[in-house]
Structures are given as C-alpha cells and as structure tokens.
Amino acid sequence: MKNLTILISGASIAGPALAHWLIRYGCSVTVVEKAPALRPGGQAVDFKGETHRTVLSRMGILDDVRKLQTGGSDQLLIDAEGRTLAVMPGEFTGGELEIKRGDLARLLHDRTAPACEYVFGDSITSLTETPDGVHVTFERAAPRTFDLVVGADGIHSNVRRLAFGPESGFVRFLGHYYALVDLDQDFGRVGRMYNEPGRMAAVGGPKAPAFFVFASEPLDYDRYDAEQQKDILARTYAGMGWRVPEVLAAVRRSSSVYLDSISQVRIDRYSRGRVVLLGDAAYGNTLGGFGTGLAVVGAYVLAGELAAADGDHRAAFDAYERVFRPYAKVSENGNAGPFLAPGSPSRIRMRNWMFKYRFLLAWMMKMTDKFATDIELKTY
Ligand SMILES: Cc1cc2nc3c(=O)[nH]c(=O)nc-3n(C[C@H](O)[C@H](O)[C@H](O)COP(=O)(O)OP(=O)(O)OC[C@H]3O[C@@H](n4cnc5c(N)ncnc54)[C@H](O)[C@@H]3O)c2cc1C
C-alpha cells in the first residue's frame, strides 16, 4: 500500500492493535497517548469465539495471549451473611480467553514499539483538514501534518470531540456507574459479589481488588479527582450490609480509584473526511463484554480495508463502515448495569436464579458466541 503517515490517538488496545497492521502494510505510524506511560491496570478483558481467535492468530499473538491468560474463575453471589446464593461461573465472566487489560496493552505496545513512534504524555488540541492531509496541533509537541488521523482514545474520545462534536451528541448514559479500586487489604482469593437493590459491591478474585456498580442519576464530578470519587462511593454505599463498611474503609486508604459512567456510544458514521474512529471511541459500551474483541477485530478490518483500497481513505472508510457496522451492532444492545446491580430484591433473585440452571447459562453463552462470530472475516 501507498506509504501513508497515520496518527493514532490512544495507546490502550485499539490503537496499538491498529498500529500492528498498519506497520505491516508499510505505513508510518505515530501513536499519541495522554497518559505519561502505558496505562497498567483495569480488570481482565476477554476474547470469545472463532473470530477473535482467528484475528489474534493472524496477528501472531494468540500464543502470547494464551501464556498471559488469567483463566476465568468463579464469582460467588452472596447474601448479607456471606452465604453463597449462586455461582457466576468463570466461563461466563471470563469468556474463552481472559487476560488483564494492562497485560494485553503491554503485549501490543511491545510488539509495535520498535517499528513506530509512541508519544506519551501528550494530546491532540486541534485537527484541521486540508486537501492532502490533516494539520494537527498538540498540547506539547510541535504541530505536524498526517495523511490520516485515527481516534482510538476510548469512550470519552478526544478525537471524536474535535472532529465530530461534543460528547453529549454521541455518548448515552445508561443509568449506572462503576468503580474499580485497588485495595491494600486482602479480601480473599475467591471473588464475592454482594447486592442490595441498585448497588453491587464485589471483592477478591482475579478481576479487580474491588469493583462497584450502582444505579444513579448523572453525577457531576471530576474524573481525575480520586478523593471526589471516594466521597461518591462512601455516600452511595453508606448503610450497606455484609463487609461493605470494611471495604469502604479500605477504599478511603486507596491511591487508585477509577469511577466512570456505564455509557454507550452511538454514531451515524465512523469517519469524517480523513479522521476515523476505532474501538470504544466508535462503538463503546462500558462493561458490555465485547469492547476488547470489537477493538481488535475493528483494527484488523480498518487496516485491511485501507490496504485493499491501496490507501484511498474514502473507499477504505466506506468499506470499514459496510463490513464492520453490522458486527459492532452488539454494542448498541447491552447494558451491564441492571444485570450487575438489579434494582429490586426480586430482580436480584431472578438474576441469581439464572446461574442455578446449566441450560440457561449454556443458552447465554451460545448467544454471546453468536454475536462474537457474526462477521465473515476477509483475508486482506
Ligand atoms: C485504564 C483502563 C482500564 C480499563 N479497565 C477495563 C475493565 O476493567 N474492564 C473492561 O471491560 N474494560 C476496561 N477498559 C476498557 C477496555 O480497554 C476497552 O473497552 C476495550 O479494550 C477497547 O479499547 P480501546 O483501546 O478502544 O479504548 P480504551 O481501552 O478505553 O483506551 C483508550 C486510550 O486512549 C487514551 N486517551 C484518552 N484520551 C486521550 C487523549 N486526549 N489523547 C491521547 N490518548 C487518550 C486513554 O488513556 C487510553 O489509553 C479499560 C480501559 C482503560 C484505559
């Protein structure tokens, strides 16, 4: 393919996965990431089914992912006395191949870093399209011009805001928030999840030291202010039973708190001129369970279509839209909030009940596999 210069915003999963393919097709790739270094952390993310496996294999990283896989483990759904009410099996929570998000980001970064440019601690401040490129200014680096710009910068995408408009036009709040908190106290190796209506608190197990999901009106807070987020958790979880007061005391001592809304991205078209969106920026659905698979398959399709069109971005972006949008549709349907934090005692019982019957679980797994494989992968 024609040697294109491509700027990717975001170095988590979608960005480095795309860099992988673009390098292979002969492009000059720069990845700009706002964080000062590759971001560690996050819960485990997962891959499911033949399509994800095929793309990882074509990337040549399937074995590496397998070596790093965490192996989904069961999560106990408990009552206020800590008694087990039901078991959410590892195969349900962890998909087919589960890996910590930070480990996957590291693997993709290390594979691509020798052949492209990573710029950490910077962010795009403006995008101006000209007849033959996009003029880009940055918070820190000097301005540069690229043939194409890709927004792989997550659900709160900066590129989407600059090129398409404010977040409120594309991101729908789904009525719940979630928080991930690293704790200095060990609550046990086995994952335990405790619910009261509209509130869920989980500790232990391989996912994250503490994981919260709660129903709420939209909250006004600073996503980069950990103390404010601890206050929100303290307020929301006040008076909750089981060991939650003890967990909240540990949250207060934590230096790593991340609280965000459960939201969904809806956008009519993934590209505008020479700017295109990939991963959560284009079809994110928080905790929906498909984000990482969509990011990796999306990167494969977007880069493949650019190569097939010999760098003609108009033809390639049209094809990306045509081929990928039906597959990404799954992100428009799910909402993990009411499942993880059901709103009433009867809904909590019903959710727990689903895990008591193998046939129901088998059906849910079958549906998940169907969505994850619902695309015919071209060989580019
Ligand atoms: C720290 C972290 C923890 C996560 N934890 C989980 C989890 O526990 N479970 C789960 O299912 N999913 C989690 N996710 C989301 C998951 O990674 C995605 O749903 C999926 O893998 C798709 O990835 P993505 O690369 O499109 O978006 P993301 O993984 O959200 O990555 C977006 C990247 O863009 C960067 N970025 C943001 N703004 C800018 C900017 N202005 N300029 C440059 N770069 C920018 C971010 O720092 C980030 O590295 C997490 C993401 C992150 C970043």
Short mmCIF file of C-alpha atoms and ligand atoms in Angstrom, two decimals:
data_model
loop_
_atom_site.label_atom_id
_atom_site.label_comp_id
_atom_site.label_asym_id
_atom_site.label_seq_id
_atom_site.Cartn_x
_atom_site.Cartn_y
_atom_site.Cartn_z
CA MET A 1 0.00 0.00 0.00
CA LYS A 2 0.96 3.64 -0.56
CA ASN A 3 3.13 4.81 2.36
CA LEU A 4 0.67 6.78 4.46
CA THR A 5 1.53 8.76 7.57
CA ILE A 6 -1.06 7.93 10.20
CA LEU A 7 -1.57 9.41 13.65
CA ILE A 8 -3.41 7.26 16.19
CA SER A 9 -4.72 8.81 19.41
CA GLY A 10 -4.81 6.28 22.28
CA ALA A 11 -2.40 3.52 23.30
CA SER A 12 -4.62 1.01 25.07
CA ILE A 13 -5.98 -1.84 22.92
CA ALA A 14 -7.49 -0.46 19.70
CA GLY A 15 -4.60 1.95 18.98
CA PRO A 16 -1.68 -0.49 19.25
CA ALA A 17 -3.71 -3.25 17.50
CA LEU A 18 -4.22 -0.93 14.54
CA ALA A 19 -0.56 0.14 14.63
CA HIS A 20 0.36 -3.54 14.33
CA TRP A 21 -1.46 -3.91 11.00
CA LEU A 22 -0.55 -0.50 9.57
CA ILE A 23 3.14 -1.15 10.16
CA ARG A 24 2.78 -4.46 8.36
CA TYR A 25 1.15 -2.68 5.40
CA GLY A 26 4.05 -0.21 5.19
CA CYS A 27 2.59 2.92 6.83
CA SER A 28 4.48 5.37 9.05
CA VAL A 29 2.62 5.29 12.33
CA THR A 30 2.66 7.66 15.31
CA VAL A 31 0.65 6.86 18.45
CA VAL A 32 -0.06 9.67 20.89
CA GLU A 33 -1.23 8.77 24.40
CA LYS A 34 -2.36 11.22 27.03
CA ALA A 35 -1.10 9.19 29.99
CA PRO A 36 2.60 9.66 30.82
CA ALA A 37 3.30 5.96 30.19
CA LEU A 38 1.43 2.86 29.10
CA ARG A 39 -1.51 2.60 31.49
CA PRO A 40 -1.42 -0.51 33.65
CA GLY A 41 -4.47 -1.87 35.37
CA GLY A 42 -8.07 -2.41 34.58
CA GLN A 43 -9.88 -5.64 35.14
CA ALA A 44 -9.46 -8.66 32.98
CA VAL A 45 -10.88 -8.35 29.48
CA ASP A 46 -11.76 -11.26 27.29
CA PHE A 47 -11.96 -12.79 23.84
CA LYS A 48 -14.64 -15.21 22.76
CA GLY A 49 -15.14 -17.49 19.79
CA GLU A 50 -13.58 -18.27 16.48
CA THR A 51 -13.44 -14.72 15.04
CA HIS A 52 -11.44 -13.25 17.92
CA ARG A 53 -9.15 -16.29 17.93
CA THR A 54 -8.58 -16.02 14.16
CA VAL A 55 -7.62 -12.35 14.32
CA LEU A 56 -5.24 -12.92 17.25
CA SER A 57 -3.73 -15.80 15.33
CA ARG A 58 -3.31 -13.71 12.14
CA MET A 59 -1.62 -11.07 14.30
CA GLY A 60 0.75 -13.77 15.53
CA ILE A 61 -0.06 -13.15 19.20
CA LEU A 62 -2.54 -15.91 20.03
CA ASP A 63 0.10 -17.98 21.86
CA ASP A 64 1.34 -14.94 23.78
CA VAL A 65 -2.19 -14.09 24.86
CA ARG A 66 -2.68 -17.70 25.94
CA LYS A 67 0.51 -17.54 28.01
CA LEU A 68 -0.77 -14.42 29.81
CA GLN A 69 -4.34 -15.58 30.24
CA THR A 70 -5.75 -15.38 33.73
CA GLY A 71 -8.20 -18.27 33.45
CA GLY A 72 -11.67 -17.12 34.45
CA SER A 73 -12.60 -18.08 37.97
CA ASP A 74 -15.98 -18.41 39.62
CA GLN A 75 -17.60 -15.48 41.38
CA LEU A 76 -19.81 -16.22 44.37
CA LEU A 77 -23.06 -14.28 44.65
CA ILE A 78 -23.59 -13.94 48.40
CA ASP A 79 -26.13 -12.72 50.95
CA ALA A 80 -25.52 -10.31 53.84
CA GLU A 81 -24.15 -13.14 56.00
CA GLY A 82 -21.68 -14.14 53.29
CA ARG A 83 -23.57 -17.33 52.38
CA THR A 84 -23.39 -18.38 48.74
CA LEU A 85 -26.67 -17.88 46.86
CA ALA A 86 -25.40 -18.75 43.38
CA VAL A 87 -22.17 -19.07 41.44
CA MET A 88 -21.32 -17.00 38.38
CA PRO A 89 -19.00 -19.41 36.58
CA GLY A 90 -15.61 -18.36 35.28
CA GLU A 91 -16.55 -19.35 31.74
CA PHE A 92 -19.32 -16.72 31.87
CA THR A 93 -17.29 -13.86 33.38
CA GLY A 94 -14.03 -14.65 31.62
CA GLY A 95 -15.09 -15.61 28.09
CA GLU A 96 -12.87 -18.07 26.27
CA LEU A 97 -9.55 -16.31 26.74
CA GLU A 98 -9.25 -13.85 29.59
CA ILE A 99 -6.29 -11.51 30.00
CA LYS A 100 -5.64 -8.45 32.13
CA ARG A 101 -6.22 -5.31 30.07
CA GLY A 102 -2.85 -3.90 31.13
CA ASP A 103 -1.04 -7.09 30.06
CA LEU A 104 -2.70 -7.04 26.63
CA ALA A 105 -1.88 -3.35 26.14
CA ARG A 106 1.75 -4.08 27.10
CA LEU A 107 1.95 -7.02 24.67
CA LEU A 108 0.57 -4.96 21.77
CA HIS A 109 2.78 -2.00 22.60
CA ASP A 110 5.96 -4.08 22.86
CA ARG A 111 5.22 -5.78 19.53
CA THR A 112 4.76 -2.46 17.72
CA ALA A 113 7.08 -0.02 19.51
CA PRO A 114 10.25 -0.93 17.53
CA ALA A 115 8.55 -0.04 14.23
CA CYS A 116 6.51 3.05 15.09
CA GLU A 117 6.64 6.19 17.17
CA TYR A 118 4.92 6.31 20.57
CA VAL A 119 4.48 9.73 22.17
CA PHE A 120 3.31 9.61 25.80
CA GLY A 121 2.04 12.47 27.92
CA ASP A 122 0.58 14.44 25.03
CA SER A 123 -2.80 15.04 23.44
CA ILE A 124 -4.20 16.49 20.23
CA THR A 125 -5.59 20.03 20.60
CA SER A 126 -6.85 20.67 17.06
CA LEU A 127 -7.43 18.93 13.75
CA THR A 128 -7.63 20.93 10.53
CA GLU A 129 -8.23 19.04 7.33
CA THR A 130 -6.53 20.29 4.17
CA PRO A 131 -6.86 18.83 0.65
CA ASP A 132 -3.92 16.48 1.26
CA GLY A 133 -3.78 15.85 4.94
CA VAL A 134 -4.76 16.75 8.48
CA HIS A 135 -2.85 19.50 10.23
CA VAL A 136 -2.59 18.53 13.90
CA THR A 137 -1.61 20.61 16.92
CA PHE A 138 -0.67 19.07 20.25
CA GLU A 139 -0.59 20.17 23.89
CA ARG A 140 3.19 19.73 23.97
CA ALA A 141 4.72 18.60 20.68
CA ALA A 142 5.15 20.84 17.65
CA PRO A 143 2.35 20.79 15.03
CA ARG A 144 2.55 18.13 12.30
CA THR A 145 0.60 17.06 9.24
CA PHE A 146 -0.56 13.45 8.70
CA ASP A 147 -2.42 11.74 5.88
CA LEU A 148 -4.96 10.27 8.29
CA VAL A 149 -5.90 10.53 11.98
CA VAL A 150 -7.48 7.70 14.00
CA GLY A 151 -9.36 8.21 17.26
CA ALA A 152 -8.70 5.11 19.36
CA ASP A 153 -8.95 7.10 22.57
CA GLY A 154 -11.82 5.36 24.30
CA ILE A 155 -15.41 6.13 25.18
CA HIS A 156 -14.59 9.77 26.09
CA SER A 157 -12.65 10.19 22.82
CA ASN A 158 -10.81 13.45 22.30
CA VAL A 159 -10.58 12.95 18.52
CA ARG A 160 -14.34 12.36 18.31
CA ARG A 161 -14.95 15.62 20.20
CA LEU A 162 -12.57 17.59 17.96
CA ALA A 163 -13.68 16.13 14.62
CA PHE A 164 -17.35 15.21 15.20
CA GLY A 165 -18.61 17.39 18.08
CA PRO A 166 -19.31 17.31 21.82
CA GLU A 167 -19.55 14.00 23.66
CA SER A 168 -23.19 14.63 24.59
CA GLY A 169 -24.17 14.07 20.95
CA PHE A 170 -22.70 10.56 20.84
CA VAL A 171 -22.49 9.08 24.34
CA ARG A 172 -25.62 7.87 26.10
CA PHE A 173 -25.59 7.47 29.87
CA LEU A 174 -27.22 4.13 30.73
CA GLY A 175 -28.22 4.87 34.32
CA HIS A 176 -25.39 3.25 36.30
CA TYR A 177 -21.83 3.99 37.36
CA TYR A 178 -18.98 1.61 38.05
CA ALA A 179 -15.78 1.92 40.04
CA LEU A 180 -12.56 -0.08 40.22
CA VAL A 181 -10.42 0.36 43.32
CA ASP A 182 -7.08 -1.16 44.27
CA LEU A 183 -7.11 -2.08 47.96
CA ASP A 184 -4.32 -2.60 50.49
CA GLN A 185 -6.41 -5.24 52.26
CA ASP A 186 -6.85 -8.80 51.04
CA PHE A 187 -10.49 -9.86 50.93
CA GLY A 188 -9.69 -13.39 49.76
CA ARG A 189 -8.81 -15.15 46.53
CA VAL A 190 -12.39 -16.15 45.78
CA GLY A 191 -14.45 -13.43 44.14
CA ARG A 192 -17.56 -12.44 46.11
CA MET A 193 -20.34 -10.21 44.92
CA TYR A 194 -22.92 -8.70 47.26
CA ASN A 195 -26.08 -6.92 46.09
CA GLU A 196 -28.69 -4.68 47.59
CA PRO A 197 -31.21 -3.04 45.24
CA GLY A 198 -29.38 -0.76 42.83
CA ARG A 199 -26.00 -1.38 44.47
CA MET A 200 -23.34 -4.04 43.98
CA ALA A 201 -20.00 -4.42 45.73
CA ALA A 202 -17.52 -7.15 44.77
CA VAL A 203 -14.12 -8.04 46.20
CA GLY A 204 -11.50 -10.70 45.74
CA GLY A 205 -10.82 -12.95 42.77
CA PRO A 206 -8.77 -12.18 39.71
CA LYS A 207 -10.84 -9.32 38.25
CA ALA A 208 -10.04 -6.33 40.44
CA PRO A 209 -9.50 -5.92 44.17
CA ALA A 210 -12.79 -4.06 44.46
CA PHE A 211 -15.50 -3.49 41.91
CA PHE A 212 -18.66 -1.43 42.41
CA VAL A 213 -21.72 -0.88 40.23
CA PHE A 214 -24.60 1.35 41.29
CA ALA A 215 -27.70 3.00 39.83
CA SER A 216 -27.60 6.77 39.83
CA GLU A 217 -28.73 9.98 38.25
CA PRO A 218 -25.94 11.61 36.20
CA LEU A 219 -23.21 12.76 38.62
CA ASP A 220 -21.21 15.95 38.38
CA TYR A 221 -17.61 15.17 39.40
CA ASP A 222 -14.03 15.33 38.16
CA ARG A 223 -12.96 12.04 36.58
CA TYR A 224 -9.36 12.76 37.57
CA ASP A 225 -10.08 13.58 41.25
CA ALA A 226 -9.78 10.37 43.30
CA GLU A 227 -10.96 11.98 46.58
CA GLN A 228 -14.21 13.14 44.99
CA GLN A 229 -14.77 9.63 43.69
CA LYS A 230 -14.15 8.11 47.13
CA ASP A 231 -16.74 10.53 48.54
CA ILE A 232 -19.27 9.38 45.95
CA LEU A 233 -18.65 5.73 46.85
CA ALA A 234 -18.85 6.49 50.60
CA ARG A 235 -22.18 8.29 50.11
CA THR A 236 -23.66 5.72 47.77
CA TYR A 237 -22.68 2.66 49.81
CA ALA A 238 -23.47 4.11 53.27
CA GLY A 239 -25.54 1.68 55.30
CA MET A 240 -24.93 -1.32 53.04
CA GLY A 241 -24.58 -4.71 54.75
CA TRP A 242 -22.07 -7.58 54.62
CA ARG A 243 -18.42 -6.41 54.83
CA VAL A 244 -19.07 -3.27 52.79
CA PRO A 245 -18.21 -0.81 55.65
CA GLU A 246 -14.80 -2.55 55.92
CA VAL A 247 -14.36 -2.37 52.12
CA LEU A 248 -15.24 1.35 52.16
CA ALA A 249 -12.62 1.99 54.85
CA ALA A 250 -10.05 0.33 52.57
CA VAL A 251 -11.31 2.44 49.62
CA ARG A 252 -10.59 5.56 51.68
CA ARG A 253 -6.93 4.46 52.02
CA SER A 254 -6.54 3.56 48.34
CA SER A 255 -4.36 5.50 45.94
CA SER A 256 -6.02 4.01 42.85
CA VAL A 257 -9.71 4.74 42.29
CA TYR A 258 -11.43 4.87 38.94
CA LEU A 259 -15.10 5.79 38.68
CA ASP A 260 -16.97 6.27 35.43
CA SER A 261 -20.45 6.01 33.99
CA ILE A 262 -21.79 2.97 32.20
CA SER A 263 -22.42 4.50 28.81
CA GLN A 264 -22.80 3.61 25.20
CA VAL A 265 -21.54 5.28 22.03
CA ARG A 266 -23.85 5.78 19.07
CA ILE A 267 -22.55 7.49 15.98
CA ASP A 268 -24.01 7.53 12.47
CA ARG A 269 -20.70 7.30 10.70
CA TYR A 270 -17.28 6.25 11.98
CA SER A 271 -15.35 8.68 9.78
CA ARG A 272 -15.39 12.29 8.79
CA GLY A 273 -13.02 13.19 5.97
CA ARG A 274 -9.57 11.93 6.89
CA VAL A 275 -10.45 11.21 10.52
CA VAL A 276 -11.80 7.83 11.59
CA LEU A 277 -12.83 6.27 14.91
CA LEU A 278 -11.93 2.83 16.20
CA GLY A 279 -12.73 0.76 19.31
CA ASP A 280 -14.63 2.26 22.25
CA ALA A 281 -14.46 5.74 20.66
CA ALA A 282 -16.73 4.45 17.87
CA TYR A 283 -18.72 1.56 19.40
CA GLY A 284 -18.00 1.51 23.12
CA ASN A 285 -20.40 0.03 25.65
CA THR A 286 -18.92 0.08 29.15
CA LEU A 287 -18.56 -3.39 30.69
CA GLY A 288 -20.62 -4.79 27.83
CA GLY A 289 -18.14 -7.63 27.43
CA PHE A 290 -17.42 -7.06 23.74
CA GLY A 291 -15.19 -3.93 23.80
CA THR A 292 -11.82 -5.62 23.51
CA GLY A 293 -12.89 -8.10 20.83
CA LEU A 294 -14.51 -5.30 18.81
CA ALA A 295 -11.35 -3.17 19.12
CA VAL A 296 -9.07 -5.94 17.87
CA VAL A 297 -11.33 -7.11 15.04
CA GLY A 298 -12.10 -3.47 14.13
CA ALA A 299 -8.37 -2.74 13.82
CA TYR A 300 -7.97 -5.75 11.54
CA VAL A 301 -10.84 -4.65 9.27
CA LEU A 302 -9.92 -0.93 9.16
CA ALA A 303 -6.27 -1.57 8.32
CA GLY A 304 -7.21 -4.35 5.89
CA GLU A 305 -9.64 -2.14 4.01
CA LEU A 306 -7.02 0.63 3.77
CA ALA A 307 -4.59 -1.87 2.29
CA ALA A 308 -7.24 -3.29 -0.07
CA ALA A 309 -8.02 0.26 -1.30
CA ASP A 310 -4.29 0.99 -1.69
CA GLY A 311 -4.54 3.83 0.81
CA ASP A 312 -7.61 5.51 -0.71
CA HIS A 313 -9.18 6.53 2.59
CA ARG A 314 -12.61 7.33 1.13
CA ALA A 315 -13.04 3.84 -0.31
CA ALA A 316 -11.50 2.23 2.76
CA PHE A 317 -13.65 4.10 5.30
CA ASP A 318 -16.79 3.26 3.28
CA ALA A 319 -15.83 -0.41 3.33
CA TYR A 320 -14.98 -0.30 7.08
CA GLU A 321 -18.46 1.11 7.67
CA ARG A 322 -20.14 -1.53 5.49
CA VAL A 323 -18.23 -4.52 6.81
CA PHE A 324 -17.92 -3.61 10.46
CA ARG A 325 -21.06 -1.74 11.50
CA PRO A 326 -23.36 -4.82 11.46
CA TYR A 327 -20.83 -6.71 13.63
CA ALA A 328 -20.47 -3.78 16.08
CA LYS A 329 -24.27 -3.64 16.48
CA VAL A 330 -23.95 -5.80 19.59
CA SER A 331 -22.56 -2.76 21.41
CA GLU A 332 -25.85 -0.93 20.93
CA ASN A 333 -27.93 -3.51 22.73
CA GLY A 334 -26.39 -4.45 26.06
CA ASN A 335 -26.45 -2.64 29.39
CA ALA A 336 -24.44 -4.34 32.15
CA GLY A 337 -25.77 -2.02 34.89
CA PRO A 338 -29.15 -3.64 35.67
CA PHE A 339 -27.57 -7.10 35.41
CA LEU A 340 -24.78 -6.36 37.89
CA ALA A 341 -26.85 -4.13 40.17
CA PRO A 342 -30.51 -5.15 39.77
CA GLY A 343 -32.96 -2.56 41.07
CA SER A 344 -35.16 -4.63 43.43
CA PRO A 345 -34.93 -7.75 45.65
CA SER A 346 -36.98 -9.77 43.14
CA ARG A 347 -34.69 -8.75 40.27
CA ILE A 348 -31.65 -9.71 42.32
CA ARG A 349 -33.24 -13.12 42.98
CA MET A 350 -34.08 -13.54 39.29
CA ARG A 351 -30.52 -12.69 38.22
CA ASN A 352 -29.09 -15.17 40.75
CA TRP A 353 -31.59 -17.79 39.66
CA MET A 354 -30.24 -17.66 36.09
CA PHE A 355 -26.97 -19.11 37.32
CA LYS A 356 -28.62 -22.08 39.01
CA TYR A 357 -29.63 -23.71 35.76
CA ARG A 358 -26.96 -25.02 33.40
CA PHE A 359 -29.26 -24.86 30.38
CA LEU A 360 -29.85 -21.11 30.90
CA LEU A 361 -26.15 -20.49 31.22
CA ALA A 362 -25.47 -22.61 28.12
CA TRP A 363 -28.04 -20.53 26.22
CA MET A 364 -26.45 -17.23 27.33
CA MET A 365 -23.01 -18.50 26.31
CA LYS A 366 -24.36 -19.58 22.93
CA MET A 367 -25.84 -16.13 22.30
CA THR A 368 -22.56 -14.49 23.28
CA ASP A 369 -20.64 -16.71 20.90
CA LYS A 370 -23.13 -15.94 18.12
CA PHE A 371 -22.58 -12.17 18.49
CA ALA A 372 -18.80 -12.55 18.73
CA THR A 373 -18.59 -14.56 15.50
CA ASP A 374 -21.19 -12.72 13.43
CA ILE A 375 -18.83 -11.45 10.72
CA GLU A 376 -17.20 -13.03 7.71
CA LEU A 377 -13.53 -12.20 8.04
CA LYS A 378 -11.86 -11.31 4.77
CA THR A 379 -8.26 -12.21 4.13
CA TYR A 380 -6.66 -8.92 3.24
C1 LIG B 1 -7.09 2.10 32.42
C2 LIG B 1 -8.20 1.33 31.74
C3 LIG B 1 -8.87 0.34 32.44
C4 LIG B 1 -9.90 -0.39 31.84
N1 LIG B 1 -10.49 -1.38 32.54
C5 LIG B 1 -11.43 -2.15 31.97
C6 LIG B 1 -12.04 -3.22 32.67
O1 LIG B 1 -11.72 -3.45 33.82
N2 LIG B 1 -12.97 -3.99 32.05
C7 LIG B 1 -13.35 -3.73 30.76
O2 LIG B 1 -14.18 -4.46 30.23
N3 LIG B 1 -12.81 -2.73 30.07
C8 LIG B 1 -11.86 -1.92 30.64
N4 LIG B 1 -11.32 -0.87 29.94
C9 LIG B 1 -11.83 -0.59 28.59
C10 LIG B 1 -11.31 -1.57 27.56
O3 LIG B 1 -9.92 -1.47 27.47
C11 LIG B 1 -11.98 -1.22 26.26
O4 LIG B 1 -13.39 -1.39 26.39
C12 LIG B 1 -11.59 -2.06 25.05
O5 LIG B 1 -10.43 -2.80 25.24
C13 LIG B 1 -11.43 -1.17 23.81
O6 LIG B 1 -10.24 -0.45 23.96
P1 LIG B 1 -9.93 0.95 23.32
O7 LIG B 1 -8.46 0.93 23.07
O8 LIG B 1 -10.86 1.27 22.24
O9 LIG B 1 -10.27 2.01 24.50
P2 LIG B 1 -9.61 2.20 25.93
O10 LIG B 1 -9.10 0.93 26.47
O11 LIG B 1 -10.58 2.98 26.75
O12 LIG B 1 -8.32 3.13 25.63
C14 LIG B 1 -8.35 4.46 25.28
C15 LIG B 1 -6.92 5.01 25.42
O13 LIG B 1 -6.93 6.36 24.95
C16 LIG B 1 -6.22 7.15 25.87
N5 LIG B 1 -6.68 8.53 25.78
C17 LIG B 1 -7.78 9.08 26.32
N6 LIG B 1 -7.85 10.40 26.00
C18 LIG B 1 -6.77 10.66 25.24
C19 LIG B 1 -6.27 11.83 24.60
N7 LIG B 1 -6.88 13.01 24.75
N8 LIG B 1 -5.14 11.76 23.88
C20 LIG B 1 -4.47 10.57 23.76
N9 LIG B 1 -4.88 9.42 24.36
C21 LIG B 1 -6.02 9.48 25.07
C22 LIG B 1 -6.51 6.51 27.22
O14 LIG B 1 -5.56 6.90 28.20
C23 LIG B 1 -6.41 5.05 26.85
O15 LIG B 1 -5.10 4.57 26.91
C24 LIG B 1 -10.29 -0.10 30.49
C25 LIG B 1 -9.63 0.91 29.79
C26 LIG B 1 -8.60 1.63 30.40
C27 LIG B 1 -7.87 2.71 29.60
#
